[in-house]
GROMACS .gro file of C-alpha atoms in nm:
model
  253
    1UNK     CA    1   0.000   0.000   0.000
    2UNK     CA    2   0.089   0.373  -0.119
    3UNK     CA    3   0.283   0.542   0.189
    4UNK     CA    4   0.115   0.933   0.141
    5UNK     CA    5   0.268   1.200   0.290
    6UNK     CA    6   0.146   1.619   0.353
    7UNK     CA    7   0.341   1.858   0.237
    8UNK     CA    8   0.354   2.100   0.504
    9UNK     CA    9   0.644   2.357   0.634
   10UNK     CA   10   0.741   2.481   0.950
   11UNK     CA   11   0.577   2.807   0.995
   12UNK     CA   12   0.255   2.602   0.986
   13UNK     CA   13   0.225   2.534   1.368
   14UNK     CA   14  -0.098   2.756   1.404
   15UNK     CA   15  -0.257   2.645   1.058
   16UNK     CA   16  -0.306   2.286   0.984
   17UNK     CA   17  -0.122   2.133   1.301
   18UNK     CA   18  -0.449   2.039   1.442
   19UNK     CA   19  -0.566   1.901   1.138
   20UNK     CA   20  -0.292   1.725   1.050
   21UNK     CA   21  -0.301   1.544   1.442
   22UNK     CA   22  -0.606   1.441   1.389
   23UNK     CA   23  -0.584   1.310   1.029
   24UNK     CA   24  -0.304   1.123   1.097
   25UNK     CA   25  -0.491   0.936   1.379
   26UNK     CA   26  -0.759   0.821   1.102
   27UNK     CA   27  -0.467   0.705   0.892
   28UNK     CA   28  -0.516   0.993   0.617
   29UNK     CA   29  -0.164   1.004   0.560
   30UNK     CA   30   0.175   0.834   0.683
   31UNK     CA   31   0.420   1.107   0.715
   32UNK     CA   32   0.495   1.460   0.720
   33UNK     CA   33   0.704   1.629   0.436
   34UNK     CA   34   0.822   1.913   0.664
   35UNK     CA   35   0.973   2.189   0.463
   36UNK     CA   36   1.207   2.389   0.645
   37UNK     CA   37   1.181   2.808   0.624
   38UNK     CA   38   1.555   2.961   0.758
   39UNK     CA   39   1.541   3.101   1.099
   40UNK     CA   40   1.230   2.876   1.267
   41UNK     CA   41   1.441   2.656   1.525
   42UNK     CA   42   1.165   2.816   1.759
   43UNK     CA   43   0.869   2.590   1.610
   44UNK     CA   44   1.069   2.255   1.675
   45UNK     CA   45   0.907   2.187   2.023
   46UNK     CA   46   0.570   2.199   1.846
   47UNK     CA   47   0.686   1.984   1.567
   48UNK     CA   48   0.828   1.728   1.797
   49UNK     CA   49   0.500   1.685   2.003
   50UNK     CA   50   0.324   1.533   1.698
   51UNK     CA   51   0.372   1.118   1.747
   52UNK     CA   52   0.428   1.144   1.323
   53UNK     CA   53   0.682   0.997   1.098
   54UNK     CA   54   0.888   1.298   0.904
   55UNK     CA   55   1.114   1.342   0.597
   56UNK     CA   56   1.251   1.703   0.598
   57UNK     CA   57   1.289   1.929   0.294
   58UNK     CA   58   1.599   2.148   0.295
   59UNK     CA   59   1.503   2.530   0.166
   60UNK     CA   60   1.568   2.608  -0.204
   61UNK     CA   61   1.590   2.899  -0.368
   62UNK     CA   62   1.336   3.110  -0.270
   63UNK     CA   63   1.513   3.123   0.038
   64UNK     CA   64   1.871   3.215  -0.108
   65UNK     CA   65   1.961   2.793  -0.086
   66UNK     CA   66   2.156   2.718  -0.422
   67UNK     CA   67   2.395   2.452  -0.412
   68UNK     CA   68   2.487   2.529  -0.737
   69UNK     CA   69   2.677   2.831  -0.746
   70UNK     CA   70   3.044   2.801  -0.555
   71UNK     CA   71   2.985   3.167  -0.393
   72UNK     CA   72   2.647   3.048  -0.192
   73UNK     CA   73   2.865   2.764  -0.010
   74UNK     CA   74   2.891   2.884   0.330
   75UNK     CA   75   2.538   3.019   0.360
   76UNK     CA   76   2.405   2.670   0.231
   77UNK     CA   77   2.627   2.545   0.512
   78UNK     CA   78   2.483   2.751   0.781
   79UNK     CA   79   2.087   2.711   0.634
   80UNK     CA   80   2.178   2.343   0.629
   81UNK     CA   81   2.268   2.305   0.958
   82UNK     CA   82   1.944   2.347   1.107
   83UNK     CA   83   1.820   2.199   0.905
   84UNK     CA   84   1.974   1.885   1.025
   85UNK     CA   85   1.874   2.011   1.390
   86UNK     CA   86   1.530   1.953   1.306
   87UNK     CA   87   1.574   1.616   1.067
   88UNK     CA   88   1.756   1.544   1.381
   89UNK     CA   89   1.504   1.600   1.649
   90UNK     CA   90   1.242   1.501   1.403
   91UNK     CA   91   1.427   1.157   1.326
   92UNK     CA   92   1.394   1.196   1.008
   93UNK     CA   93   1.369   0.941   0.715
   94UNK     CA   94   1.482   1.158   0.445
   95UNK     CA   95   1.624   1.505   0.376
   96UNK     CA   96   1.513   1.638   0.043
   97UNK     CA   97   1.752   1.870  -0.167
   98UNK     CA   98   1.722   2.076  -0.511
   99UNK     CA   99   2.013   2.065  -0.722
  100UNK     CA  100   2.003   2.526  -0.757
  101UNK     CA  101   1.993   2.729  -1.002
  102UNK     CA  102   2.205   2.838  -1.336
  103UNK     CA  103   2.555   2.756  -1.182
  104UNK     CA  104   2.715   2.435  -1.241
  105UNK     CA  105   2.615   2.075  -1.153
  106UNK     CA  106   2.931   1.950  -1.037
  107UNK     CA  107   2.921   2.218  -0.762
  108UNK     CA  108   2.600   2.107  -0.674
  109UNK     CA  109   2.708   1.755  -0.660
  110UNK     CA  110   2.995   1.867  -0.472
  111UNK     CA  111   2.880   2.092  -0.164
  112UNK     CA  112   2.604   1.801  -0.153
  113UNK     CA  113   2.908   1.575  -0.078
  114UNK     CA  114   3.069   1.776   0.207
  115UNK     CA  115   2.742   1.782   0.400
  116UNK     CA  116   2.871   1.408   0.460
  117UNK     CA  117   2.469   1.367   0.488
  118UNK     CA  118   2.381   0.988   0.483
  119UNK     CA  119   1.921   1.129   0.473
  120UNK     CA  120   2.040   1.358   0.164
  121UNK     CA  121   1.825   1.275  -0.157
  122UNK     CA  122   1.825   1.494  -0.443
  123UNK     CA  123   1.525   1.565  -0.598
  124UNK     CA  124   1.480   1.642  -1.022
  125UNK     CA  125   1.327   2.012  -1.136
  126UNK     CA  126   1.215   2.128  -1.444
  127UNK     CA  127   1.460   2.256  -1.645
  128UNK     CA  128   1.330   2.646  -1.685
  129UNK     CA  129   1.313   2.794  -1.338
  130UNK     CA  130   0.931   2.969  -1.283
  131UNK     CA  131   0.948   3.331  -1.427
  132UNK     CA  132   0.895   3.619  -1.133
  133UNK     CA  133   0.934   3.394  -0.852
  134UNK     CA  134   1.287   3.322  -0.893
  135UNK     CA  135   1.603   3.492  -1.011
  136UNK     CA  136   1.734   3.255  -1.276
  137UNK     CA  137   1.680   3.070  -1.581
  138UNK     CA  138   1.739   2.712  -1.539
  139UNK     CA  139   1.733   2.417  -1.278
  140UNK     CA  140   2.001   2.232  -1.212
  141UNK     CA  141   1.919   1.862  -1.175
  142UNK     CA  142   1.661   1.903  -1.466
  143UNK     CA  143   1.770   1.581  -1.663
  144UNK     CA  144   1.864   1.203  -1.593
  145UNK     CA  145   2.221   1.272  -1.674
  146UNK     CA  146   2.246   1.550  -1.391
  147UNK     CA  147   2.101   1.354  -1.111
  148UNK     CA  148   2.317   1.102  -1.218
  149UNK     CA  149   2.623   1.298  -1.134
  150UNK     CA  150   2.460   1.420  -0.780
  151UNK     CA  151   2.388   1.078  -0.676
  152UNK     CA  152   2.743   0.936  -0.776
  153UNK     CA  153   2.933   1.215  -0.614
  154UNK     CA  154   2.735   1.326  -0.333
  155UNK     CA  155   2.673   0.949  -0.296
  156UNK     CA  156   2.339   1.013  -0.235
  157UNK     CA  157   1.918   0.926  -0.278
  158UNK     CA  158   1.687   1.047  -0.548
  159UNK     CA  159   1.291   1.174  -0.501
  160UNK     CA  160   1.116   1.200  -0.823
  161UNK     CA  161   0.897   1.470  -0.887
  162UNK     CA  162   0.666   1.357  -1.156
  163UNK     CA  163   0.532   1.669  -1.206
  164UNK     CA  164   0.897   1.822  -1.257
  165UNK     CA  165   0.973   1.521  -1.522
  166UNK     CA  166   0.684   1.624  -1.730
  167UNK     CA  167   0.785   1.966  -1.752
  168UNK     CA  168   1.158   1.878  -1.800
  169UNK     CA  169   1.003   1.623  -2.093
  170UNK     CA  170   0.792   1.910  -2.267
  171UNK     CA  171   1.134   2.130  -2.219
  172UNK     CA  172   1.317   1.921  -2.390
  173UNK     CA  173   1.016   1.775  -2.696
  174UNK     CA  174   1.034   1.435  -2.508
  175UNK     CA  175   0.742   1.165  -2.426
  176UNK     CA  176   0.660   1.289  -2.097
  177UNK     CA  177   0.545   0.894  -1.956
  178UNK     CA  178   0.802   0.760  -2.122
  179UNK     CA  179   1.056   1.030  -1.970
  180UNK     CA  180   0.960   0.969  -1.607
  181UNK     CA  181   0.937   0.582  -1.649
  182UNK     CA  182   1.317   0.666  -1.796
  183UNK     CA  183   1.388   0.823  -1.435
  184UNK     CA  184   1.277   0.472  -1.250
  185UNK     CA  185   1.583   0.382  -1.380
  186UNK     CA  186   1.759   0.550  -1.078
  187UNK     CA  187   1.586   0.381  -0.823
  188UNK     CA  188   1.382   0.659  -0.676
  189UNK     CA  189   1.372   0.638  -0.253
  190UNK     CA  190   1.040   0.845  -0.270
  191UNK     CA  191   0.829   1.053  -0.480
  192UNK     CA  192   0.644   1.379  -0.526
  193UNK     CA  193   0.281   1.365  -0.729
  194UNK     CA  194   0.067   1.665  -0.845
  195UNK     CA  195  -0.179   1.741  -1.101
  196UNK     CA  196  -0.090   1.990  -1.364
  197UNK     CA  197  -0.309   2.227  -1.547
  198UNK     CA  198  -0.152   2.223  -1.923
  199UNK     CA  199   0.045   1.887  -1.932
  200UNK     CA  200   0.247   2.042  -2.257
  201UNK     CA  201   0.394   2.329  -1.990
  202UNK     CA  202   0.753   2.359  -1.909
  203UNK     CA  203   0.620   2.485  -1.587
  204UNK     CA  204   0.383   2.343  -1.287
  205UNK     CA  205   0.098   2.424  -1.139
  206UNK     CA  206   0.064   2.229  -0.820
  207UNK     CA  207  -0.333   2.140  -0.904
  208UNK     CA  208  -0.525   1.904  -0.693
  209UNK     CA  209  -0.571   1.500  -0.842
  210UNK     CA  210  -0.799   1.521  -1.117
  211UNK     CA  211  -0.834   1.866  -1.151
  212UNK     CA  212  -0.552   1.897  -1.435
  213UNK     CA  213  -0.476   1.693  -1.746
  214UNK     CA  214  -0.225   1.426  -1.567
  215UNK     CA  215  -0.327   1.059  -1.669
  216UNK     CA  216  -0.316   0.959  -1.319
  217UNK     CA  217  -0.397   0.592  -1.351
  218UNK     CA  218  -0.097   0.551  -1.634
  219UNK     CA  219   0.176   0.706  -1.350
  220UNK     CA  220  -0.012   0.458  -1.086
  221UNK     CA  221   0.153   0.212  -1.298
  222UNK     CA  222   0.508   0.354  -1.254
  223UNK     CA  223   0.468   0.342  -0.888
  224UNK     CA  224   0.548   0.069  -0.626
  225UNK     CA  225   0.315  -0.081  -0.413
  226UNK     CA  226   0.487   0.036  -0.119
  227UNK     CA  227   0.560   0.381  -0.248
  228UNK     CA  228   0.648   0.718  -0.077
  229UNK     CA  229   0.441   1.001  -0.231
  230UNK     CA  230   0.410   1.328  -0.106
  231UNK     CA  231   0.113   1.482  -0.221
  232UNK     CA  232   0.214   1.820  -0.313
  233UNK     CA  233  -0.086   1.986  -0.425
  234UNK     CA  234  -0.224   2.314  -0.312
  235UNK     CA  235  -0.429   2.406  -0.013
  236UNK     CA  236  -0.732   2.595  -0.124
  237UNK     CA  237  -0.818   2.666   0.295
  238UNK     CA  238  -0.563   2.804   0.589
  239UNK     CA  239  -0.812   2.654   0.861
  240UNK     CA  240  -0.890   2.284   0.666
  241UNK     CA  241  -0.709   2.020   0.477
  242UNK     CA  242  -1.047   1.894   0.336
  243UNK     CA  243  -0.884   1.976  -0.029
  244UNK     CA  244  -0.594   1.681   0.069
  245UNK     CA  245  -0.785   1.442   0.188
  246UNK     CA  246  -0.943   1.449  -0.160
  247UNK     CA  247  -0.632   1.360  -0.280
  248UNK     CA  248  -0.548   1.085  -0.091
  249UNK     CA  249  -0.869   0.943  -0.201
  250UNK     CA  250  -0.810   1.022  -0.536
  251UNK     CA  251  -0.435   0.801  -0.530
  252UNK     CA  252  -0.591   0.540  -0.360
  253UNK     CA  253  -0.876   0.438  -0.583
   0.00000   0.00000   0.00000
């Protein structure tokens, strides 16, 4: 059976903490996919109080984390360590990583590699960054070949984004099933699912299950039984995750 985790990050201790308690107790979801904003080592305690299983995702670059340019290194060190505080504290399975922006994937792979971090997995983007939201044009990690080269240096996991391989695929005028069946081939340890609203895009959209044009049933096919999925679709209410439990019905049909 599918393993589903909420997306949720760490500023979210008055807004969906309650909810998530008690939808965890009627086995809603597995885990919690906490994603880490800098500078909120003072939400921990409330974190730690939940009796939940956690994988922890490591700011990116909306929050000045790029592993890919040489001159970011020691502020990715310092944002890194806490984040390992709370993967620490948390005891968590994972830590989740994007490969930057522009830069260079070697130094990516490389800063990845002196975090010496045996949770690290590096997760695939689509290969033109969002326009407006962040200051770059491309992702690194956007292809097979460049995960490739994290995962053999850094000697670390990989989460596949579906959502990100489709938009890589249409980047790139390739099959976009056929693209992230091509990214099995590096032995995922988890994975992230969402709908999207024009499946030709180079860029996501984050939509609910069903609400986009994703042929959900074919990617059901990709995935093991015993998958890892966080569901990383919008939340359409700050007081109710009614919206995500929709989608956790939706996967498990």
């Amino acid at each position: 059976m599918y393993q589903l985790g909420l997306k949720l990050w760490s500023i979210n201790t008055n807004s969906y903490y309650r909810e998530a308690t008690y939808l965890y107790s009627k086995n809603v979801f597995d885990y919690i996919e906490l994603y880490i904003v800098p500078n909120t080592l003072n939400t921990l305690e409330e974190w730690q109080k939940l009796n939940i299983p956690f994988v922890v995702h490591c700011p990116h670059f909306i929050h000045g984390f790029n592993l890919a340019q040489k001159e970011k290194a020691k502020f990715n060190k310092k944002i890194y360590k806490e984040v390992k505080i709370f993967a620490d504290k948390l005891n968590a399975k994972y830590i989740i990583f994007h490969g930057g922006i522009d830069g260079n994937i070697y130094e990516t792979a490389e800063q990845l590699k002196n975090f010496q971090e045996t949770r690290a997995l590096i997760e695939n983007k689509p290969m033109i960054a969002l326009p407006n939201k962040m200051d770059g044009k491309y992702c690194r990690g956007y292809n097979i070949e460049e995960i490739k080269i994290v995962k053999e240096i850094a000697n670390c996991g990989f989460c596949l984004d579906f959502g990100h391989a489709i938009c890589s695929a249409n980047s790139q005028n390739k099959d976009i099933y056929s693209y992230c069946e091509e990214f099995l081939s590096l032995n995922p340890q988890m994975f992230h699912l969402t709908d999207n609203k024009d499946i030709t895009s180079p860029f996501d959209s984050h939509l609910h299950l069903g609400d986009g044009q994703l042929d959900l049933d074919r990617i059901k096919r990709l995935l093991p039984k015993d998958a890892l999925i966080t569901l990383e679709t919008v939340k359409n209410s700050k007081e109710n995750l009614d919206d995500f439990i929709g989608d956790t019905k939706c996967i498990r049909v």
